């Protein structure tokens, strides 16, 4: 499998004044380990009038399971508050709560996924994943 970094585009919806630049985070992202049973296999990070949103796809058969789209919190480094470098997004599946934290670094998106079951029966897990931009998409 080959991958190439597709150029990312500016948000279709203008950002309000004082909102950090998010274009580095935007796009369709593919997990480099498609056999991973923990965390997301694909992410779609978009900007809308209301802010940054993340749509995640996890393991499933025959197609990846769509976790849905949720709002994300954007973070900026202290020395560059005008440019977003990371985000967090929370998925609530009832008895399972999953938090995805992601940051952009040198062309890749690195995520951590923490999933906790509320029933106390275990099965909680943490995973770190690396994503590249989906080929031919921005």
GROMACS .gro file of N, CA and C in nm:
model
  414
    1UNK      N    1   0.084  -0.117   0.000
    1UNK     CA    2   0.000   0.000   0.000
    1UNK      C    3   0.089   0.123   0.000
    2UNK      N    4   0.058   0.215  -0.085
    2UNK     CA    5   0.131   0.341  -0.088
    2UNK      C    6   0.042   0.450  -0.035
    3UNK      N    7   0.105   0.550   0.021
    3UNK     CA    8   0.027   0.663   0.067
    3UNK      C    9   0.098   0.790   0.025
    4UNK      N   10   0.021   0.889   0.002
    4UNK     CA   11   0.079   1.019  -0.027
    4UNK      C   12  -0.001   1.121   0.050
    5UNK      N   13   0.062   1.225   0.086
    5UNK     CA   14  -0.005   1.328   0.162
    5UNK      C   15  -0.084   1.416   0.066
    6UNK      N   16  -0.214   1.409   0.079
    6UNK     CA   17  -0.300   1.496  -0.002
    6UNK      C   18  -0.303   1.633   0.063
    7UNK      N   19  -0.314   1.735  -0.018
    7UNK     CA   20  -0.319   1.868   0.040
    7UNK      C   21  -0.451   1.884   0.112
    8UNK      N   22  -0.447   1.957   0.221
    8UNK     CA   23  -0.570   1.982   0.294
    8UNK      C   24  -0.618   2.121   0.257
    9UNK      N   25  -0.745   2.140   0.273
    9UNK     CA   26  -0.803   2.267   0.231
    9UNK      C   27  -0.852   2.345   0.351
   10UNK      N   28  -0.872   2.472   0.332
   10UNK     CA   29  -0.925   2.557   0.437
   10UNK      C   30  -1.069   2.519   0.464
   11UNK      N   31  -1.119   2.550   0.582
   11UNK     CA   32  -1.257   2.519   0.613
   11UNK      C   33  -1.353   2.583   0.513
   12UNK      N   34  -1.455   2.509   0.473
   12UNK     CA   35  -1.555   2.561   0.379
   12UNK      C   36  -1.632   2.675   0.445
   13UNK      N   37  -1.655   2.663   0.576
   13UNK     CA   38  -1.724   2.767   0.650
   13UNK      C   39  -1.620   2.856   0.715
   14UNK      N   40  -1.629   2.987   0.696
   14UNK     CA   41  -1.529   3.075   0.756
   14UNK      C   42  -1.527   3.062   0.909
   15UNK      N   43  -1.408   3.074   0.963
   15UNK     CA   44  -1.394   3.069   1.108
   15UNK      C   45  -1.424   3.207   1.166
   16UNK      N   46  -1.490   3.212   1.280
   16UNK     CA   47  -1.512   3.342   1.345
   16UNK      C   48  -1.378   3.404   1.385
   17UNK      N   49  -1.370   3.536   1.394
   17UNK     CA   50  -1.247   3.601   1.435
   17UNK      C   51  -1.201   3.545   1.571
   18UNK      N   52  -1.070   3.525   1.584
   18UNK     CA   53  -1.016   3.474   1.709
   18UNK      C   54  -1.016   3.323   1.720
   19UNK      N   55  -1.073   3.254   1.621
   19UNK     CA   56  -1.074   3.108   1.621
   19UNK      C   57  -0.944   3.059   1.559
   20UNK      N   58  -0.881   2.958   1.621
   20UNK     CA   59  -0.754   2.911   1.566
   20UNK      C   60  -0.769   2.846   1.428
   21UNK      N   61  -0.664   2.853   1.349
   21UNK     CA   62  -0.658   2.788   1.218
   21UNK      C   63  -0.658   2.636   1.240
   22UNK      N   64  -0.747   2.565   1.172
   22UNK     CA   65  -0.762   2.421   1.194
   22UNK      C   66  -0.728   2.337   1.072
   23UNK      N   67  -0.684   2.398   0.963
   23UNK     CA   68  -0.669   2.325   0.837
   23UNK      C   69  -0.576   2.204   0.846
   24UNK      N   70  -0.474   2.206   0.932
   24UNK     CA   71  -0.384   2.091   0.944
   24UNK      C   72  -0.456   1.967   0.994
   25UNK      N   73  -0.562   1.986   1.071
   25UNK     CA   74  -0.637   1.873   1.129
   25UNK      C   75  -0.744   1.819   1.035
   26UNK      N   76  -0.786   1.899   0.939
   26UNK     CA   77  -0.900   1.862   0.854
   26UNK      C   78  -0.865   1.753   0.754
   27UNK      N   79  -0.966   1.672   0.722
   27UNK     CA   80  -0.950   1.573   0.617
   27UNK      C   81  -0.997   1.436   0.658
   28UNK      N   82  -0.979   1.344   0.567
   28UNK     CA   83  -1.011   1.203   0.590
   28UNK      C   84  -0.879   1.133   0.623
   29UNK      N   85  -0.877   1.062   0.734
   29UNK     CA   86  -0.756   1.000   0.785
   29UNK      C   87  -0.775   0.849   0.796
   30UNK      N   88  -0.671   0.773   0.763
   30UNK     CA   89  -0.676   0.626   0.764
   30UNK      C   90  -0.572   0.573   0.862
   31UNK      N   91  -0.614   0.483   0.949
   31UNK     CA   92  -0.523   0.421   1.045
   31UNK      C   93  -0.419   0.339   0.969
   32UNK      N   94  -0.293   0.353   1.007
   32UNK     CA   95  -0.187   0.278   0.939
   32UNK      C   96  -0.194   0.129   0.971
   33UNK      N   97  -0.264   0.092   1.078
   33UNK     CA   98  -0.279  -0.049   1.116
   33UNK      C   99  -0.426  -0.088   1.100
   34UNK      N  100  -0.464  -0.131   0.981
   34UNK     CA  101  -0.604  -0.166   0.953
   34UNK      C  102  -0.649  -0.293   1.023
   35UNK      N  103  -0.557  -0.365   1.087
   35UNK     CA  104  -0.595  -0.486   1.162
   35UNK      C  105  -0.624  -0.454   1.308
   36UNK      N  106  -0.610  -0.328   1.346
   36UNK     CA  107  -0.631  -0.289   1.485
   36UNK      C  108  -0.773  -0.318   1.529
   37UNK      N  109  -0.787  -0.379   1.645
   37UNK     CA  110  -0.921  -0.406   1.698
   37UNK      C  111  -0.959  -0.302   1.803
   38UNK      N  112  -0.867  -0.212   1.834
   38UNK     CA  113  -0.893  -0.106   1.932
   38UNK      C  114  -0.877   0.028   1.864
   39UNK      N  115  -0.961   0.121   1.899
   39UNK     CA  116  -0.953   0.253   1.838
   39UNK      C  117  -1.024   0.258   1.705
   40UNK      N  118  -1.005   0.368   1.637
   40UNK     CA  119  -1.073   0.392   1.510
   40UNK      C  120  -0.986   0.346   1.393
   41UNK      N  121  -1.053   0.304   1.286
   41UNK     CA  122  -0.984   0.267   1.162
   41UNK      C  123  -0.975   0.385   1.067
   42UNK      N  124  -1.075   0.473   1.071
   42UNK     CA  125  -1.079   0.592   0.986
   42UNK      C  126  -1.137   0.707   1.067
   43UNK      N  127  -1.093   0.826   1.034
   43UNK     CA  128  -1.146   0.948   1.095
   43UNK      C  129  -1.173   1.049   0.985
   44UNK      N  130  -1.280   1.122   1.001
   44UNK     CA  131  -1.309   1.235   0.913
   44UNK      C  132  -1.320   1.358   1.004
   45UNK      N  133  -1.232   1.454   0.984
   45UNK     CA  134  -1.229   1.575   1.066
   45UNK      C  135  -1.273   1.690   0.978
   46UNK      N  136  -1.381   1.757   1.018
   46UNK     CA  137  -1.441   1.863   0.937
   46UNK      C  138  -1.468   1.986   1.022
   47UNK      N  139  -1.488   2.096   0.951
   47UNK     CA  140  -1.523   2.223   1.015
   47UNK      C  141  -1.661   2.264   0.967
   48UNK      N  142  -1.746   2.302   1.060
   48UNK     CA  143  -1.879   2.355   1.029
   48UNK      C  144  -1.894   2.487   1.103
   49UNK      N  145  -2.004   2.555   1.084
   49UNK     CA  146  -2.029   2.681   1.154
   49UNK      C  147  -2.012   2.668   1.304
   50UNK      N  148  -2.050   2.552   1.358
   50UNK     CA  149  -2.046   2.532   1.503
   50UNK      C  150  -1.908   2.494   1.554
   51UNK      N  151  -1.812   2.464   1.465
   51UNK     CA  152  -1.678   2.430   1.509
   51UNK      C  153  -1.625   2.305   1.443
   52UNK      N  154  -1.528   2.242   1.509
   52UNK     CA  155  -1.464   2.121   1.458
   52UNK      C  156  -1.546   1.998   1.496
   53UNK      N  157  -1.556   1.902   1.401
   53UNK     CA  158  -1.630   1.779   1.425
   53UNK      C  159  -1.546   1.660   1.381
   54UNK      N  160  -1.564   1.548   1.450
   54UNK     CA  161  -1.493   1.425   1.418
   54UNK      C  162  -1.596   1.316   1.395
   55UNK      N  163  -1.579   1.243   1.286
   55UNK     CA  164  -1.660   1.123   1.258
   55UNK      C  165  -1.562   1.008   1.256
   56UNK      N  166  -1.588   0.908   1.339
   56UNK     CA  167  -1.497   0.794   1.351
   56UNK      C  168  -1.564   0.668   1.298
   57UNK      N  169  -1.482   0.579   1.247
   57UNK     CA  170  -1.528   0.449   1.199
   57UNK      C  171  -1.439   0.344   1.266
   58UNK      N  172  -1.503   0.249   1.334
   58UNK     CA  173  -1.430   0.142   1.403
   58UNK      C  174  -1.448   0.009   1.334
   59UNK      N  175  -1.396  -0.095   1.395
   59UNK     CA  176  -1.406  -0.228   1.336
   59UNK      C  177  -1.552  -0.271   1.325
   60UNK      N  178  -1.580  -0.346   1.224
   60UNK     CA  179  -1.714  -0.399   1.199
   60UNK      C  180  -1.709  -0.492   1.080
   61UNK      N  181  -1.815  -0.565   1.062
   61UNK     CA  182  -1.819  -0.658   0.950
   61UNK      C  183  -1.956  -0.653   0.886
   62UNK      N  184  -1.965  -0.640   0.756
   62UNK     CA  185  -1.857  -0.642   0.658
   62UNK      C  186  -1.792  -0.505   0.639
   63UNK      N  187  -1.853  -0.397   0.688
   63UNK     CA  188  -1.800  -0.262   0.675
   63UNK      C  189  -1.761  -0.208   0.812
   64UNK      N  190  -1.668  -0.111   0.816
   64UNK     CA  191  -1.637  -0.047   0.943
   64UNK      C  192  -1.762   0.016   1.004
   65UNK      N  193  -1.771   0.014   1.135
   65UNK     CA  194  -1.887   0.068   1.207
   65UNK      C  195  -1.873   0.220   1.220
   66UNK      N  196  -1.975   0.292   1.178
   66UNK     CA  197  -1.978   0.437   1.186
   66UNK      C  198  -2.015   0.477   1.329
   67UNK      N  199  -1.924   0.540   1.398
   67UNK     CA  200  -1.950   0.583   1.536
   67UNK      C  201  -2.033   0.711   1.540
   68UNK      N  202  -2.045   0.778   1.426
   68UNK     CA  203  -2.119   0.903   1.421
   68UNK      C  204  -2.026   1.023   1.428
   69UNK      N  205  -2.086   1.137   1.414
   69UNK     CA  206  -2.011   1.263   1.416
   69UNK      C  207  -2.037   1.334   1.548
   70UNK      N  208  -1.930   1.378   1.613
   70UNK     CA  209  -1.943   1.449   1.741
   70UNK      C  210  -1.859   1.576   1.736
   71UNK      N  211  -1.897   1.676   1.816
   71UNK     CA  212  -1.815   1.798   1.822
   71UNK      C  213  -1.683   1.767   1.891
   72UNK      N  214  -1.581   1.842   1.854
   72UNK     CA  215  -1.448   1.824   1.913
   72UNK      C  216  -1.402   1.954   1.977
   73UNK      N  217  -1.321   1.940   2.080
   73UNK     CA  218  -1.257   2.055   2.144
   73UNK      C  219  -1.121   2.072   2.076
   74UNK      N  220  -1.089   2.195   2.040
   74UNK     CA  221  -0.964   2.226   1.971
   74UNK      C  222  -0.864   2.282   2.072
   75UNK      N  223  -0.737   2.239   2.057
   75UNK     CA  224  -0.631   2.286   2.145
   75UNK      C  225  -0.521   2.351   2.061
   76UNK      N  226  -0.458   2.453   2.120
   76UNK     CA  227  -0.348   2.522   2.054
   76UNK      C  228  -0.226   2.521   2.144
   77UNK      N  229  -0.107   2.524   2.084
   77UNK     CA  230   0.013   2.533   2.168
   77UNK      C  231   0.022   2.673   2.230
   78UNK      N  232   0.082   2.684   2.349
   78UNK     CA  233   0.090   2.815   2.415
   78UNK      C  234   0.163   2.921   2.333
   79UNK      N  235   0.261   2.880   2.254
   79UNK     CA  236   0.338   2.977   2.177
   79UNK      C  237   0.275   3.013   2.042
   80UNK      N  238   0.169   2.939   2.001
   80UNK     CA  239   0.102   2.967   1.873
   80UNK      C  240  -0.049   2.951   1.890
   81UNK      N  241  -0.113   3.043   1.963
   81UNK     CA  242  -0.257   3.028   1.988
   81UNK      C  243  -0.344   3.046   1.864
   82UNK      N  244  -0.286   3.085   1.751
   82UNK     CA  245  -0.365   3.106   1.630
   82UNK      C  246  -0.375   2.980   1.545
   83UNK      N  247  -0.302   2.872   1.581
   83UNK     CA  248  -0.303   2.749   1.501
   83UNK      C  249  -0.334   2.628   1.589
   84UNK      N  250  -0.441   2.556   1.556
   84UNK     CA  251  -0.478   2.437   1.631
   84UNK      C  252  -0.384   2.322   1.595
   85UNK      N  253  -0.343   2.246   1.694
   85UNK     CA  254  -0.254   2.133   1.669
   85UNK      C  255  -0.315   2.003   1.719
   86UNK      N  256  -0.424   2.011   1.795
   86UNK     CA  257  -0.482   1.889   1.850
   86UNK      C  258  -0.630   1.908   1.881
   87UNK      N  259  -0.696   1.795   1.912
   87UNK     CA  260  -0.839   1.797   1.944
   87UNK      C  261  -0.871   1.681   2.036
   88UNK      N  262  -0.988   1.688   2.096
   88UNK     CA  263  -1.043   1.572   2.167
   88UNK      C  264  -1.191   1.563   2.133
   89UNK      N  265  -1.240   1.440   2.126
   89UNK     CA  266  -1.381   1.415   2.092
   89UNK      C  267  -1.430   1.300   2.180
   90UNK      N  268  -1.553   1.311   2.228
   90UNK     CA  269  -1.609   1.211   2.319
   90UNK      C  270  -1.727   1.141   2.254
   91UNK      N  271  -1.723   1.008   2.258
   91UNK     CA  272  -1.833   0.925   2.209
   91UNK      C  273  -1.896   0.856   2.328
   92UNK      N  274  -2.029   0.866   2.338
   92UNK     CA  275  -2.103   0.801   2.446
   92UNK      C  276  -2.193   0.696   2.384
   93UNK      N  277  -2.158   0.568   2.405
   93UNK     CA  278  -2.234   0.457   2.349
   93UNK      C  279  -2.321   0.390   2.455
   94UNK      N  280  -2.363   0.464   2.555
   94UNK     CA  281  -2.443   0.405   2.662
   94UNK      C  282  -2.351   0.349   2.770
   95UNK      N  283  -2.329   0.219   2.768
   95UNK     CA  284  -2.243   0.157   2.870
   95UNK      C  285  -2.094   0.172   2.838
   96UNK      N  286  -2.061   0.233   2.724
   96UNK     CA  287  -1.922   0.252   2.683
   96UNK      C  288  -1.900   0.399   2.647
   97UNK      N  289  -1.797   0.457   2.707
   97UNK     CA  290  -1.758   0.595   2.675
   97UNK      C  291  -1.617   0.591   2.617
   98UNK      N  292  -1.600   0.651   2.499
   98UNK     CA  293  -1.472   0.652   2.431
   98UNK      C  294  -1.428   0.796   2.404
   99UNK      N  295  -1.306   0.825   2.442
   99UNK     CA  296  -1.248   0.958   2.419
   99UNK      C  297  -1.133   0.941   2.320
  100UNK      N  298  -1.139   1.018   2.211
  100UNK     CA  299  -1.030   1.021   2.114
  100UNK      C  300  -0.958   1.154   2.129
  101UNK      N  301  -0.830   1.148   2.150
  101UNK     CA  302  -0.746   1.266   2.150
  101UNK      C  303  -0.651   1.255   2.032
  102UNK      N  304  -0.640   1.359   1.952
  102UNK     CA  305  -0.553   1.353   1.835
  102UNK      C  306  -0.467   1.476   1.823
  103UNK      N  307  -0.348   1.457   1.770
  103UNK     CA  308  -0.264   1.572   1.740
  103UNK      C  309  -0.193   1.551   1.607
  104UNK      N  310  -0.172   1.662   1.538
  104UNK     CA  311  -0.109   1.662   1.407
  104UNK      C  312   0.040   1.689   1.424
  105UNK      N  313   0.121   1.605   1.357
  105UNK     CA  314   0.265   1.625   1.363
  105UNK      C  315   0.328   1.574   1.234
  106UNK      N  316   0.399   1.659   1.166
  106UNK     CA  317   0.473   1.628   1.043
  106UNK      C  318   0.397   1.540   0.945
  107UNK      N  319   0.275   1.579   0.916
  107UNK     CA  320   0.198   1.510   0.813
  107UNK      C  321   0.116   1.391   0.858
  108UNK      N  322   0.125   1.355   0.984
  108UNK     CA  323   0.043   1.243   1.034
  108UNK      C  324  -0.044   1.291   1.149
  109UNK      N  325  -0.147   1.215   1.177
  109UNK     CA  326  -0.235   1.239   1.290
  109UNK      C  327  -0.213   1.125   1.388
  110UNK      N  328  -0.172   1.159   1.508
  110UNK     CA  329  -0.150   1.060   1.613
  110UNK      C  330  -0.268   1.069   1.708
  111UNK      N  331  -0.329   0.954   1.739
  111UNK     CA  332  -0.443   0.956   1.831
  111UNK      C  333  -0.420   0.862   1.948
  112UNK      N  334  -0.486   0.894   2.057
  112UNK     CA  335  -0.501   0.801   2.167
  112UNK      C  336  -0.650   0.781   2.185
  113UNK      N  337  -0.688   0.659   2.210
  113UNK     CA  338  -0.828   0.625   2.231
  113UNK      C  339  -0.839   0.555   2.366
  114UNK      N  340  -0.923   0.609   2.451
  114UNK     CA  341  -0.946   0.550   2.582
  114UNK      C  342  -1.094   0.513   2.591
  115UNK      N  343  -1.122   0.385   2.612
  115UNK     CA  344  -1.259   0.337   2.621
  115UNK      C  345  -1.283   0.275   2.758
  116UNK      N  346  -1.391   0.317   2.823
  116UNK     CA  347  -1.423   0.271   2.958
  116UNK      C  348  -1.568   0.225   2.961
  117UNK      N  349  -1.590   0.103   3.012
  117UNK     CA  350  -1.725   0.050   3.028
  117UNK      C  351  -1.779   0.093   3.164
  118UNK      N  352  -1.902   0.139   3.169
  118UNK     CA  353  -1.961   0.186   3.293
  118UNK      C  354  -2.014   0.073   3.381
  119UNK      N  355  -2.025  -0.048   3.326
  119UNK     CA  356  -2.081  -0.159   3.405
  119UNK      C  357  -1.979  -0.221   3.500
  120UNK      N  358  -1.853  -0.177   3.493
  120UNK     CA  359  -1.751  -0.226   3.584
  120UNK      C  360  -1.703  -0.367   3.557
  121UNK      N  361  -1.739  -0.426   3.444
  121UNK     CA  362  -1.700  -0.563   3.413
  121UNK      C  363  -1.567  -0.571   3.338
  122UNK      N  364  -1.495  -0.464   3.332
  122UNK     CA  365  -1.366  -0.466   3.263
  122UNK      C  366  -1.382  -0.448   3.113
  123UNK      N  367  -1.279  -0.482   3.041
  123UNK     CA  368  -1.279  -0.463   2.897
  123UNK      C  369  -1.235  -0.324   2.857
  124UNK      N  370  -1.206  -0.238   2.958
  124UNK     CA  371  -1.157  -0.105   2.928
  124UNK      C  372  -1.026  -0.117   2.851
  125UNK      N  373  -1.000  -0.020   2.763
  125UNK     CA  374  -0.873  -0.025   2.692
  125UNK      C  375  -0.827   0.113   2.647
  126UNK      N  376  -0.698   0.119   2.620
  126UNK     CA  377  -0.632   0.239   2.570
  126UNK      C  378  -0.551   0.197   2.449
  127UNK      N  379  -0.549   0.282   2.348
  127UNK     CA  380  -0.471   0.250   2.227
  127UNK      C  381  -0.413   0.378   2.170
  128UNK      N  382  -0.297   0.366   2.109
  128UNK     CA  383  -0.238   0.477   2.033
  128UNK      C  384  -0.234   0.433   1.888
  129UNK      N  385  -0.272   0.523   1.799
  129UNK     CA  386  -0.277   0.492   1.656
  129UNK      C  387  -0.217   0.606   1.576
  130UNK      N  388  -0.171   0.571   1.456
  130UNK     CA  389  -0.113   0.667   1.363
  130UNK      C  390  -0.197   0.666   1.236
  131UNK      N  391  -0.231   0.785   1.188
  131UNK     CA  392  -0.316   0.800   1.071
  131UNK      C  393  -0.244   0.879   0.962
  132UNK      N  394  -0.266   0.840   0.838
  132UNK     CA  395  -0.220   0.919   0.724
  132UNK      C  396  -0.343   0.968   0.649
  133UNK      N  397  -0.325   1.072   0.573
  133UNK     CA  398  -0.438   1.125   0.495
  133UNK      C  399  -0.483   1.022   0.394
  134UNK      N  400  -0.612   1.012   0.373
  134UNK     CA  401  -0.666   0.921   0.272
  134UNK      C  402  -0.621   0.970   0.135
  135UNK      N  403  -0.572   0.881   0.055
  135UNK     CA  404  -0.521   0.916  -0.079
  135UNK      C  405  -0.634   0.973  -0.164
  136UNK      N  406  -0.603   1.082  -0.231
  136UNK     CA  407  -0.700   1.142  -0.323
  136UNK      C  408  -0.806   1.225  -0.254
  137UNK      N  409  -0.793   1.244  -0.123
  137UNK     CA  410  -0.891   1.325  -0.050
  137UNK      C  411  -0.817   1.434   0.023
  138UNK      N  412  -0.892   1.534   0.062
  138UNK     CA  413  -0.829   1.642   0.139
  138UNK      C  414  -0.886   1.645   0.278
   0.00000   0.00000   0.00000
